[in-house]
CSV table of N, CA and C in Angstrom, one decimal:
chain,number,residue,atom,x,y,z
A,15,MET,N,-29.8,8.1,-14.3
A,15,MET,CA,-29.1,7.1,-13.5
A,15,MET,C,-30.2,6.9,-12.5
A,16,ASP,N,-30.3,5.6,-12.2
A,16,ASP,CA,-31.4,5.5,-11.0
A,16,ASP,C,-30.5,5.3,-9.6
A,17,HIS,N,-31.3,5.2,-8.6
A,17,HIS,CA,-30.8,5.2,-7.3
A,17,HIS,C,-29.8,4.0,-7.2
A,18,SER,N,-30.1,2.9,-7.4
A,18,SER,CA,-29.0,2.0,-7.2
A,18,SER,C,-27.8,2.0,-7.8
A,19,THR,N,-27.8,2.5,-9.1
A,19,THR,CA,-26.6,2.8,-9.7
A,19,THR,C,-25.8,3.9,-9.3
A,20,ARG,N,-26.5,4.9,-8.8
A,20,ARG,CA,-25.7,5.9,-8.1
A,20,ARG,C,-25.0,5.5,-6.8
A,21,PHE,N,-26.0,4.5,-6.1
A,21,PHE,CA,-25.5,4.1,-5.0
A,21,PHE,C,-24.1,3.0,-5.1
A,22,ARG,N,-24.3,2.4,-6.1
A,22,ARG,CA,-23.2,1.6,-6.5
A,22,ARG,C,-21.9,2.4,-7.0
A,23,VAL,N,-22.0,3.5,-7.6
A,23,VAL,CA,-20.9,4.1,-8.1
A,23,VAL,C,-20.3,5.0,-6.9
A,24,GLN,N,-21.3,5.3,-5.9
A,24,GLN,CA,-20.7,6.1,-4.8
A,24,GLN,C,-20.0,5.1,-3.8
A,25,ASN,N,-20.2,4.0,-3.8
A,25,ASN,CA,-19.7,2.9,-3.1
A,25,ASN,C,-18.1,2.7,-3.8
A,26,TRP,N,-18.4,2.7,-4.9
A,26,TRP,CA,-17.1,2.1,-5.8
A,26,TRP,C,-16.0,3.7,-5.6
A,27,LEU,N,-16.5,4.7,-5.9
A,27,LEU,CA,-15.6,5.9,-5.5
A,27,LEU,C,-15.1,6.2,-4.2
A,28,ARG,N,-15.8,5.6,-3.3
A,28,ARG,CA,-15.4,5.7,-1.6
A,28,ARG,C,-14.4,4.6,-1.4
A,29,SER,N,-14.4,3.3,-2.0
A,29,SER,CA,-13.3,2.4,-1.9
A,29,SER,C,-12.1,2.6,-2.7
A,30,GLN,N,-12.4,3.2,-3.9
A,30,GLN,CA,-11.4,3.8,-4.7
A,30,GLN,C,-10.5,4.9,-3.8
A,31,ARG,N,-11.2,5.9,-3.3
A,31,ARG,CA,-10.4,6.8,-2.4
A,31,ARG,C,-9.6,6.2,-1.2
A,32,LYS,N,-10.4,5.2,-0.6
A,32,LYS,CA,-9.6,4.5,0.6
A,32,LYS,C,-8.3,3.8,0.0
A,33,ILE,N,-8.4,3.2,-0.9
A,33,ILE,CA,-7.2,2.5,-1.8
A,33,ILE,C,-6.3,3.7,-2.1
A,34,LEU,N,-6.7,4.7,-2.5
A,34,LEU,CA,-5.7,5.7,-3.1
A,34,LEU,C,-4.9,6.2,-1.7
A,35,HIS,N,-5.8,6.4,-0.8
A,35,HIS,CA,-5.5,7.2,0.5
A,35,HIS,C,-4.3,6.2,1.2
A,36,SER,N,-4.4,5.0,1.0
A,36,SER,CA,-3.5,3.9,1.8
A,36,SER,C,-2.1,3.8,0.9
A,37,ARG,N,-2.7,3.8,-0.6
A,37,ARG,CA,-1.4,3.9,-1.1
A,37,ARG,C,-0.3,5.0,-1.1
A,38,MET,N,-1.1,6.2,-1.1
A,38,MET,CA,-0.5,7.7,-0.8
A,38,MET,C,0.4,7.6,0.7
A,39,CYS,N,-0.2,6.8,1.7
A,39,CYS,CA,0.5,6.6,2.9
A,39,CYS,C,1.6,5.8,2.8
A,40,LEU,N,1.4,4.6,2.0
A,40,LEU,CA,2.6,3.7,1.9
A,40,LEU,C,3.7,4.5,0.8
A,41,LEU,N,3.4,5.3,-0.2
A,41,LEU,CA,4.5,5.9,-0.8
A,41,LEU,C,5.1,6.9,0.1
A,42,MET,N,4.5,7.6,0.9
A,42,MET,CA,5.2,8.5,1.9
A,42,MET,C,6.3,7.6,2.6
A,43,LEU,N,5.9,6.5,3.3
A,43,LEU,CA,6.7,5.7,3.9
A,43,LEU,C,7.9,5.4,3.4
A,44,VAL,N,7.7,4.7,1.9
A,44,VAL,CA,9.0,4.7,1.0
A,44,VAL,C,9.9,5.9,0.9
A,45,MET,N,9.2,6.8,0.4
A,45,MET,CA,9.9,8.0,0.3
A,45,MET,C,10.6,8.6,1.7
A,46,ILE,N,10.1,8.2,2.8
A,46,ILE,CA,10.9,8.5,4.1
A,46,ILE,C,12.0,7.6,4.3
A,47,ASN,N,11.9,6.2,3.9
A,47,ASN,CA,12.8,5.3,3.8
A,47,ASN,C,13.7,5.7,2.9
A,48,PHE,N,13.5,6.0,1.9
A,48,PHE,CA,14.4,6.4,0.8
A,48,PHE,C,15.6,7.3,1.3
A,49,VAL,N,14.9,8.5,1.9
A,49,VAL,CA,15.8,9.4,2.7
A,49,VAL,C,16.6,8.9,3.7
A,50,ASN,N,16.1,8.1,4.5
A,50,ASN,CA,16.8,7.5,5.7
A,50,ASN,C,17.8,6.6,5.2
A,51,SER,N,17.6,5.8,4.0
A,51,SER,CA,18.6,5.0,3.7
A,51,SER,C,19.8,5.9,2.9
A,52,VAL,N,19.6,7.0,2.4
A,52,VAL,CA,20.5,7.8,1.8
A,52,VAL,C,21.4,8.4,3.0
A,53,ILE,N,20.9,8.8,4.0
A,53,ILE,CA,21.7,9.2,5.2
A,53,ILE,C,22.3,8.2,5.6
A,54,LEU,N,22.1,6.9,5.8
A,54,LEU,CA,22.7,5.7,6.3
A,54,LEU,C,23.9,5.5,5.3
A,55,THR,N,23.4,5.7,4.0
A,55,THR,CA,24.5,5.2,2.9
A,55,THR,C,25.7,6.5,3.1
A,56,LEU,N,25.2,7.6,3.2
A,56,LEU,CA,26.3,8.7,3.3
A,56,LEU,C,27.4,8.4,4.5
A,57,GLU,N,26.6,8.1,5.6
A,57,GLU,CA,27.4,7.6,6.9
A,57,GLU,C,28.2,6.4,6.6
A,58,VAL,N,27.7,5.4,6.1
A,58,VAL,CA,28.5,4.3,6.2
A,58,VAL,C,29.6,4.4,5.2
A,59,CYS,N,29.3,4.8,3.9
A,59,CYS,CA,30.3,5.0,2.6
A,59,CYS,C,30.6,6.3,2.4
A,60,GLY,N,30.7,7.2,3.2
A,60,GLY,CA,30.7,8.6,2.9
A,60,GLY,C,32.3,8.9,2.3
A,61,GLU,N,33.2,8.1,2.6
A,61,GLU,CA,34.6,8.5,2.4
A,61,GLU,C,35.1,8.1,1.0
A,62,ASP,N,34.2,7.2,0.2
A,62,ASP,CA,34.4,6.5,-1.1
A,62,ASP,C,33.2,6.8,-1.8
A,63,SER,N,33.5,7.9,-2.7
A,63,SER,CA,32.2,8.6,-3.3
A,63,SER,C,31.7,7.9,-4.3
A,64,ASN,N,32.6,7.1,-5.1
A,64,ASN,CA,32.0,6.1,-5.9
A,64,ASN,C,31.2,4.9,-5.4
A,65,LEU,N,31.4,4.5,-4.5
A,65,LEU,CA,30.5,3.6,-3.7
A,65,LEU,C,29.2,4.3,-3.3
A,66,THR,N,29.3,5.4,-2.6
A,66,THR,CA,28.1,6.2,-2.3
A,66,THR,C,27.0,6.6,-3.5
A,67,LEU,N,27.7,6.9,-4.6
A,67,LEU,CA,27.0,7.2,-5.9
A,67,LEU,C,26.4,5.8,-6.2
A,68,LEU,N,26.9,5.0,-6.1
A,68,LEU,CA,26.3,3.6,-6.8
A,68,LEU,C,25.2,3.1,-5.7
A,69,MET,N,25.4,3.1,-4.5
A,69,MET,CA,24.4,3.0,-3.7
A,69,MET,C,23.2,3.9,-3.8
A,70,PHE,N,23.3,4.9,-4.0
A,70,PHE,CA,22.3,5.8,-4.2
A,70,PHE,C,21.6,5.5,-5.5
A,71,PHE,N,22.1,5.1,-6.5
A,71,PHE,CA,21.4,4.8,-7.8
A,71,PHE,C,20.7,3.2,-7.5
A,72,VAL,N,21.3,2.4,-7.0
A,72,VAL,CA,20.6,1.2,-6.6
A,72,VAL,C,19.4,1.4,-5.7
A,73,ASN,N,19.4,2.5,-4.8
A,73,ASN,CA,18.5,2.6,-3.9
A,73,ASN,C,17.4,3.3,-4.6
A,74,THR,N,17.8,4.2,-5.5
A,74,THR,CA,16.4,4.9,-6.4
A,74,THR,C,15.8,3.8,-7.3
A,75,ILE,N,16.8,2.8,-7.5
A,75,ILE,CA,16.0,1.9,-8.6
A,75,ILE,C,14.9,1.1,-7.8
A,76,VAL,N,15.5,0.7,-6.6
A,76,VAL,CA,14.9,0.0,-5.7
A,76,VAL,C,13.7,0.5,-5.2
A,77,VAL,N,13.7,1.7,-4.8
A,77,VAL,CA,12.6,2.6,-4.6
A,77,VAL,C,11.3,2.7,-5.8
A,78,PHE,N,12.0,2.7,-6.9
A,78,PHE,CA,10.9,2.9,-8.1
A,78,PHE,C,10.3,1.6,-8.3
A,79,LEU,N,11.0,0.5,-8.2
A,79,LEU,CA,10.5,-0.8,-8.2
A,79,LEU,C,9.4,-1.0,-6.9
A,80,SER,N,9.6,-0.3,-6.0
A,80,SER,CA,8.5,-0.6,-4.6
A,80,SER,C,7.4,0.2,-5.1
A,81,MET,N,7.6,1.6,-5.8
A,81,MET,CA,6.3,2.3,-6.0
A,81,MET,C,5.6,1.6,-7.0
A,82,TYR,N,6.3,0.9,-8.0
A,82,TYR,CA,5.5,0.2,-9.0
A,82,TYR,C,4.7,-1.2,-8.6
A,83,GLY,N,5.6,-1.8,-7.7
A,83,GLY,CA,4.7,-2.7,-7.0
A,83,GLY,C,3.6,-2.6,-5.8
A,84,LEU,N,3.8,-1.1,-5.6
A,84,LEU,CA,2.3,-0.8,-4.7
A,84,LEU,C,1.2,-0.5,-5.5
A,85,TYR,N,1.6,0.3,-6.6
A,85,TYR,CA,0.5,1.0,-7.4
A,85,TYR,C,-0.1,-0.3,-8.1
A,86,ASN,N,0.5,-1.4,-8.4
A,86,ASN,CA,0.1,-2.4,-9.4
A,86,ASN,C,-0.2,-3.7,-8.6
A,87,PHE,N,-0.2,-3.5,-7.2
A,87,PHE,CA,-0.6,-4.5,-6.3
A,87,PHE,C,0.4,-5.8,-6.5
A,88,LYS,N,1.5,-5.7,-6.8
A,88,LYS,CA,2.5,-6.8,-6.9
A,88,LYS,C,3.7,-6.8,-6.0
A,89,PRO,N,3.4,-7.7,-5.0
A,89,PRO,CA,4.4,-7.4,-3.7
A,89,PRO,C,5.7,-8.2,-4.1
A,90,VAL,N,5.8,-8.7,-5.1
A,90,VAL,CA,7.1,-9.3,-5.6
A,90,VAL,C,8.2,-8.1,-5.7
A,91,PHE,N,7.7,-7.0,-6.3
A,91,PHE,CA,8.5,-5.7,-6.6
A,91,PHE,C,8.8,-5.2,-5.1
A,92,LEU,N,8.5,-5.6,-4.2
A,92,LEU,CA,8.9,-4.9,-2.7
A,92,LEU,C,10.1,-5.8,-2.1
A,93,SER,N,10.2,-7.2,-2.6
A,93,SER,CA,11.4,-7.8,-2.1
A,93,SER,C,12.5,-7.1,-2.1
A,94,PRO,N,12.8,-6.5,-3.3
A,94,PRO,CA,14.3,-6.0,-3.4
A,94,PRO,C,14.5,-4.9,-2.2
A,95,ASN,N,13.3,-4.2,-2.0
A,95,ASN,CA,13.5,-3.0,-1.2
A,95,ASN,C,13.8,-3.5,0.2
A,96,VAL,N,13.3,-4.7,0.6
A,96,VAL,CA,13.3,-5.5,1.9
A,96,VAL,C,14.8,-5.8,2.0
A,97,LEU,N,15.4,-6.5,0.8
A,97,LEU,CA,16.7,-7.2,1.0
A,97,LEU,C,17.8,-6.1,1.0
A,98,LEU,N,17.6,-4.9,0.3
A,98,LEU,CA,18.5,-3.9,0.5
A,98,LEU,C,18.5,-3.1,1.7
A,99,LYS,N,17.3,-3.0,2.2
A,99,LYS,CA,17.2,-2.4,3.5
A,99,LYS,C,17.9,-3.2,4.7
A,100,ILE,N,17.8,-4.5,4.7
A,100,ILE,CA,18.4,-5.4,5.4
A,100,ILE,C,19.9,-5.4,5.5
A,101,VAL,N,20.4,-5.6,4.1
A,101,VAL,CA,21.6,-5.4,3.9
A,101,VAL,C,22.4,-3.8,4.6
A,102,LEU,N,21.7,-3.0,3.9
A,102,LEU,CA,22.1,-1.6,4.4
A,102,LEU,C,22.1,-1.3,6.1
A,103,SER,N,20.8,-1.9,6.8
A,103,SER,CA,21.1,-1.7,8.2
A,103,SER,C,22.0,-2.7,8.7
A,104,SER,N,22.1,-3.9,8.3
A,104,SER,CA,23.1,-4.5,9.1
A,104,SER,C,24.7,-4.0,8.9
A,105,SER,N,24.9,-3.5,7.7
A,105,SER,CA,26.3,-3.0,7.5
A,105,SER,C,26.3,-1.6,8.5
A,106,ALA,N,25.4,-0.6,8.3
A,106,ALA,CA,25.0,0.4,9.2
A,106,ALA,C,25.2,0.1,10.7
A,107,LEU,N,24.9,-0.9,11.3
A,107,LEU,CA,24.9,-1.3,12.4
A,107,LEU,C,26.3,-2.0,12.9
A,108,PHE,N,26.8,-2.6,12.0
A,108,PHE,CA,28.4,-3.0,12.3
A,108,PHE,C,29.3,-1.8,12.4
A,109,TYR,N,28.9,-0.9,11.2
A,109,TYR,CA,29.8,0.4,11.2
A,109,TYR,C,29.6,1.2,12.4
A,110,GLY,N,28.5,1.2,12.9
A,110,GLY,CA,28.1,1.9,13.9
A,110,GLY,C,28.8,1.3,15.5
A,111,LEU,N,28.8,0.1,15.4
A,111,LEU,CA,29.7,-0.8,16.5
A,111,LEU,C,31.2,-0.4,16.5
A,112,GLN,N,31.5,-0.3,15.1
A,112,GLN,CA,33.1,-0.1,15.2
A,112,GLN,C,33.3,1.5,15.4
A,113,MET,N,32.5,2.2,15.2
A,113,MET,CA,32.7,3.7,15.4
A,113,MET,C,32.5,3.8,17.0
A,114,ALA,N,31.7,3.2,17.6
A,114,ALA,CA,31.3,3.4,19.0
A,114,ALA,C,32.5,2.7,19.7
A,115,GLU,N,33.0,1.5,19.3
A,115,GLU,CA,34.5,1.1,20.1
A,115,GLU,C,35.6,1.9,19.9
A,116,THR,N,35.6,2.5,18.7
A,116,THR,CA,37.1,3.4,18.4
A,116,THR,C,36.6,4.9,19.1
A,117,ARG,N,35.6,5.4,19.2
A,117,ARG,CA,35.6,6.8,19.8
A,117,ARG,C,34.9,6.6,21.1
A,118,ALA,N,34.9,7.7,22.0
A,118,ALA,CA,34.1,7.7,23.1
A,118,ALA,C,32.7,8.1,23.2
A,119,ASN,N,32.5,8.7,21.9
A,119,ASN,CA,31.1,9.4,21.7
A,119,ASN,C,30.2,8.1,21.3
A,120,SER,N,29.2,7.8,21.9
A,120,SER,CA,28.2,6.7,21.3
A,120,SER,C,27.2,7.2,20.5
A,121,CYS,N,27.2,8.4,20.2
A,121,CYS,CA,25.8,9.1,19.5
A,121,CYS,C,25.6,8.4,18.1
A,122,ILE,N,26.7,8.0,17.6
A,122,ILE,CA,26.5,7.3,16.1
A,122,ILE,C,25.7,6.1,16.1
A,123,PHE,N,26.2,5.4,17.5
A,123,PHE,CA,25.6,3.9,17.7
A,123,PHE,C,24.1,4.2,18.1
A,124,ALA,N,23.8,5.3,18.5
A,124,ALA,CA,22.3,5.5,18.8
A,124,ALA,C,21.6,5.7,17.9
A,125,TRP,N,22.2,6.5,17.1
A,125,TRP,CA,21.5,7.1,15.9
A,125,TRP,C,21.4,6.2,15.0
A,126,LEU,N,22.3,5.1,14.8
A,126,LEU,CA,21.8,4.3,13.8
A,126,LEU,C,21.0,3.1,14.3
A,127,THR,N,21.0,3.0,15.3
A,127,THR,CA,20.1,2.2,16.1
A,127,THR,C,18.7,2.5,15.8
A,128,ILE,N,18.4,3.8,15.8
A,128,ILE,CA,17.1,4.4,15.9
A,128,ILE,C,16.6,4.3,14.3
A,129,SER,N,17.5,4.4,13.7
A,129,SER,CA,17.3,4.2,12.1
A,129,SER,C,17.1,3.1,11.7
A,130,ILE,N,17.8,2.2,12.2
A,130,ILE,CA,17.6,0.7,12.0
A,130,ILE,C,15.9,0.4,12.4
A,131,ILE,N,15.9,0.7,13.5
A,131,ILE,CA,14.5,0.5,14.2
A,131,ILE,C,13.2,1.0,13.3
A,132,LEU,N,13.6,2.2,12.7
A,132,LEU,CA,12.6,2.9,11.8
A,132,LEU,C,12.5,2.1,10.5
A,133,PHE,N,13.7,1.7,10.0
A,133,PHE,CA,13.5,0.8,9.1
A,133,PHE,C,12.6,-0.6,9.1
A,134,ILE,N,12.8,-1.1,10.4
A,134,ILE,CA,12.0,-2.4,10.5
A,134,ILE,C,10.6,-2.1,10.5
A,135,LEU,N,10.1,-1.1,11.3
A,135,LEU,CA,8.8,-0.4,11.4
A,135,LEU,C,8.2,-0.4,9.9
A,136,GLU,N,9.0,0.5,9.2
A,136,GLU,CA,8.4,0.9,7.8
A,136,GLU,C,8.2,-0.3,7.1
A,137,ILE,N,8.8,-1.1,7.0
A,137,ILE,CA,8.8,-2.4,6.2
A,137,ILE,C,7.7,-3.3,6.6
A,138,HIS,N,7.7,-3.5,8.0
A,138,HIS,CA,6.3,-3.9,8.5
A,138,HIS,C,5.1,-3.6,8.1
A,139,THR,N,4.9,-2.1,8.4
A,139,THR,CA,3.9,-1.3,8.0
A,139,THR,C,3.5,-1.6,6.5
A,140,MET,N,4.5,-1.4,5.5
A,140,MET,CA,4.5,-1.5,4.3
A,140,MET,C,3.8,-2.9,3.8
A,141,PHE,N,4.3,-3.9,4.2
A,141,PHE,CA,3.8,-5.3,4.0
A,141,PHE,C,2.5,-5.5,4.6
A,142,SER,N,2.2,-5.1,5.7
A,142,SER,CA,1.1,-5.6,6.5
A,142,SER,C,0.0,-4.8,5.6
A,143,THR,N,-0.1,-3.5,5.3
A,143,THR,CA,-0.9,-2.6,4.6
A,143,THR,C,-0.9,-3.2,3.2
A,144,THR,N,0.0,-3.4,2.6
A,144,THR,CA,-0.2,-4.0,1.0
A,144,THR,C,-0.8,-5.5,1.0
A,145,PHE,N,-0.5,-6.0,1.8
A,145,PHE,CA,-1.4,-7.5,2.0
A,145,PHE,C,-2.6,-7.5,2.3
A,146,ASP,N,-3.1,-6.3,3.1
A,146,ASP,CA,-4.6,-6.4,3.3
A,146,ASP,C,-5.2,-5.8,2.2
A,147,ILE,N,-4.6,-4.7,1.4
A,147,ILE,CA,-5.1,-4.4,0.2
A,147,ILE,C,-5.5,-5.5,-0.6
A,148,ILE,N,-4.5,-6.2,-0.9
A,148,ILE,CA,-4.4,-7.4,-1.8
A,148,ILE,C,-5.7,-8.5,-1.3
A,149,LYS,N,-5.6,-8.6,-0.1
A,149,LYS,CA,-6.8,-9.6,0.6
A,149,LYS,C,-8.0,-9.1,0.3
A,150,GLN,N,-8.3,-7.8,0.2
A,150,GLN,CA,-9.6,-7.2,0.0
A,150,GLN,C,-10.1,-7.4,-1.3
A,151,LEU,N,-8.8,-7.1,-2.4
A,151,LEU,CA,-9.3,-7.2,-3.9
A,151,LEU,C,-9.5,-8.7,-4.2
A,152,ASN,N,-8.7,-9.6,-3.4
A,152,ASN,CA,-9.1,-11.1,-4.0
A,152,ASN,C,-10.4,-11.3,-3.3
A,153,LEU,N,-10.7,-10.8,-2.1
A,153,LEU,CA,-12.3,-11.2,-1.6
A,153,LEU,C,-13.1,-10.6,-2.6
A,154,ARG,N,-13.0,-9.5,-3.2
A,154,ARG,CA,-14.0,-8.9,-4.0
A,154,ARG,C,-14.0,-9.8,-5.4
A,155,ALA,N,-12.8,-10.2,-5.9
A,155,ALA,CA,-12.9,-10.7,-7.1
A,155,ALA,C,-13.4,-12.1,-7.1
A,156,TYR,N,-13.4,-12.7,-5.9
A,156,TYR,CA,-13.8,-14.2,-5.9
A,156,TYR,C,-15.0,-14.7,-5.3
A,157,ILE,N,-15.9,-13.5,-5.1
A,157,ILE,CA,-17.0,-13.6,-4.3
A,157,ILE,C,-17.9,-14.2,-5.2
A,158,GLN,N,-18.9,-14.9,-4.7
A,158,GLN,CA,-19.7,-15.6,-5.6
A,158,GLN,C,-20.8,-14.8,-6.1
A,159,PRO,N,-21.2,-15.0,-7.1
A,159,PRO,CA,-22.5,-14.0,-7.8
A,159,PRO,C,-23.6,-14.3,-7.2
A,160,PRO,N,-24.8,-13.3,-7.3
A,160,PRO,CA,-26.0,-13.6,-6.5
A,160,PRO,C,-26.8,-15.0,-7.1
A,161,THR,N,-27.5,-15.4,-6.5
A,161,THR,CA,-28.4,-16.3,-7.2
A,161,THR,C,-29.8,-15.7,-7.8
A,162,TYR,N,-30.4,-16.4,-8.6
A,162,TYR,CA,-31.3,-15.9,-9.2
A,162,TYR,C,-32.5,-15.4,-8.4
A,163,GLU,N,-32.7,-15.9,-7.3
A,163,GLU,CA,-33.8,-15.2,-6.3
A,163,GLU,C,-33.2,-14.0,-5.7
A,164,GLU,N,-31.8,-14.1,-5.4
A,164,GLU,CA,-31.2,-12.7,-4.9
A,164,GLU,C,-31.3,-11.6,-5.9
A,165,ALA,N,-31.0,-11.9,-7.1
A,165,ALA,CA,-31.0,-11.0,-8.0
A,165,ALA,C,-32.6,-10.3,-8.4
A,166,LEU,N,-33.3,-11.5,-8.3
A,166,LEU,CA,-34.7,-10.8,-8.5
A,166,LEU,C,-35.2,-9.8,-7.2
A,167,GLN,N,-35.0,-10.3,-6.0
A,167,GLN,CA,-35.1,-9.6,-4.9
A,167,GLN,C,-34.3,-8.1,-4.9
A,168,LYS,N,-33.3,-8.0,-5.4
A,168,LYS,CA,-32.8,-6.8,-5.6
A,168,LYS,C,-33.2,-6.0,-6.5
A,169,MET,N,-33.9,-6.5,-7.6
A,169,MET,CA,-34.4,-5.8,-8.8
A,169,MET,C,-35.8,-5.2,-8.2
A,170,ARG,N,-36.5,-6.1,-7.4
A,170,ARG,CA,-37.7,-5.7,-6.9
A,170,ARG,C,-37.5,-4.6,-5.9
A,171,GLN,N,-36.5,-4.8,-5.0
A,171,GLN,CA,-36.0,-3.4,-4.1
A,171,GLN,C,-36.0,-2.2,-5.0
A,172,ALA,N,-35.0,-2.2,-6.0
A,172,ALA,CA,-34.7,-1.1,-6.9
A,172,ALA,C,-35.9,-0.6,-7.5
A,173,GLN,N,-37.1,-1.4,-8.1
A,173,GLN,CA,-38.2,-0.9,-8.6
A,173,GLN,C,-38.9,-0.2,-7.6
A,174,LEU,N,-38.9,-0.7,-6.4
A,174,LEU,CA,-40.1,-0.1,-5.4
A,174,LEU,C,-39.3,1.4,-4.8
A,175,ALA,N,-38.0,1.4,-4.9
A,175,ALA,CA,-37.4,2.6,-4.3
A,175,ALA,C,-37.5,3.5,-5.6
A,176,SER,N,-37.4,3.3,-6.9
A,176,SER,CA,-37.4,4.0,-8.0
A,176,SER,C,-38.9,4.4,-8.0
A,177,THR,N,-39.9,3.7,-7.7
A,177,THR,CA,-41.6,4.2,-8.0
A,177,THR,C,-41.6,5.2,-6.7
A,178,GLU,N,-41.0,4.9,-5.5
A,178,GLU,CA,-41.2,5.5,-4.3
A,178,GLU,C,-40.6,7.3,-4.8
A,179,GLN,N,-39.7,7.2,-5.5
A,179,GLN,CA,-39.0,8.7,-5.7
A,179,GLN,C,-39.8,9.2,-6.9
A,180,GLN,N,-40.2,8.6,-7.8
A,180,GLN,CA,-40.9,9.2,-8.8
A,180,GLN,C,-42.4,8.6,-9.1
A,181,PRO,N,-43.5,9.1,-8.3
A,181,PRO,CA,-44.8,8.7,-8.2
A,181,PRO,C,-45.4,9.0,-9.6
A,182,GLY,N,-46.2,8.0,-10.1
A,182,GLY,CA,-46.8,8.5,-11.3
A,182,GLY,C,-46.3,7.8,-12.5
A,183,VAL,N,-44.8,7.4,-12.3
A,183,VAL,CA,-44.1,6.8,-13.6
A,183,VAL,C,-44.2,5.4,-13.4
A,184,HIS,N,-44.7,4.5,-14.5
A,184,HIS,CA,-45.4,3.3,-14.4
A,184,HIS,C,-43.9,2.5,-14.9
A,185,GLN,N,-43.5,1.6,-14.1
A,185,GLN,CA,-42.3,0.8,-14.2
A,185,GLN,C,-42.9,-0.8,-14.7
A,186,LEU,N,-41.8,-1.3,-15.0
A,186,LEU,CA,-42.2,-2.8,-15.5
A,186,LEU,C,-42.5,-3.7,-14.1
A,187,ASP,N,-43.5,-4.4,-14.2
A,187,ASP,CA,-43.8,-5.0,-12.9
A,187,ASP,C,-43.3,-6.5,-12.8
A,188,LEU,N,-42.3,-6.5,-11.8
A,188,LEU,CA,-41.3,-7.6,-11.7
A,188,LEU,C,-41.8,-8.7,-11.0
A,189,THR,N,-43.2,-8.6,-10.3
A,189,THR,CA,-43.6,-9.6,-9.6
A,189,THR,C,-44.3,-10.5,-10.4
A,190,ALA,N,-44.7,-10.2,-11.6
A,190,ALA,CA,-45.0,-11.2,-12.6
A,190,ALA,C,-43.8,-12.2,-13.2
A,191,LEU,N,-42.9,-12.2,-12.8
A,191,LEU,CA,-41.6,-12.9,-13.2
A,191,LEU,C,-41.6,-14.1,-12.4
A,192,PRO,N,-41.3,-15.3,-13.1
A,192,PRO,CA,-41.3,-16.6,-12.3
A,192,PRO,C,-40.2,-16.7,-11.3
A,193,VAL,N,-40.6,-17.3,-10.2
A,193,VAL,CA,-39.4,-17.6,-9.2
A,193,VAL,C,-38.9,-18.8,-9.2
């Protein structure tokens, strides 16, 4: 394996590692969001166990769809997560308002407000990072291939670099190629 191929492989591995790290961060955000939504569901629908169980299953399916969308770069699968979080956050906020009016303790309202703010931040971070990754992949996919002159220049540079590393080894003379 020559130097240029090794260099390309190292760059590719480095970019894959960055994508993996950003995916792992997004998955951690999704899991934190999942736990947060389970807590909100228990708070809002705690007395009705059938509704709580149904919301738990729906939330689990939506989280798996989000993970699929993140790993396959399909942001369409993130939209059910956003819609569910908006519905759950708004119902939790109205529930918190009702609880704050009926009780003298306003801790529930403050806790639900913080939870909703965390939901909004998580969704913003998830979408911005996902669209940045997709934009980078599209830039790589639609970049113009090198021209004939650029390809010859790169081949000459690779040939010079390989002869400097291995003196005495005779390579193909690329200067004789027509330009």
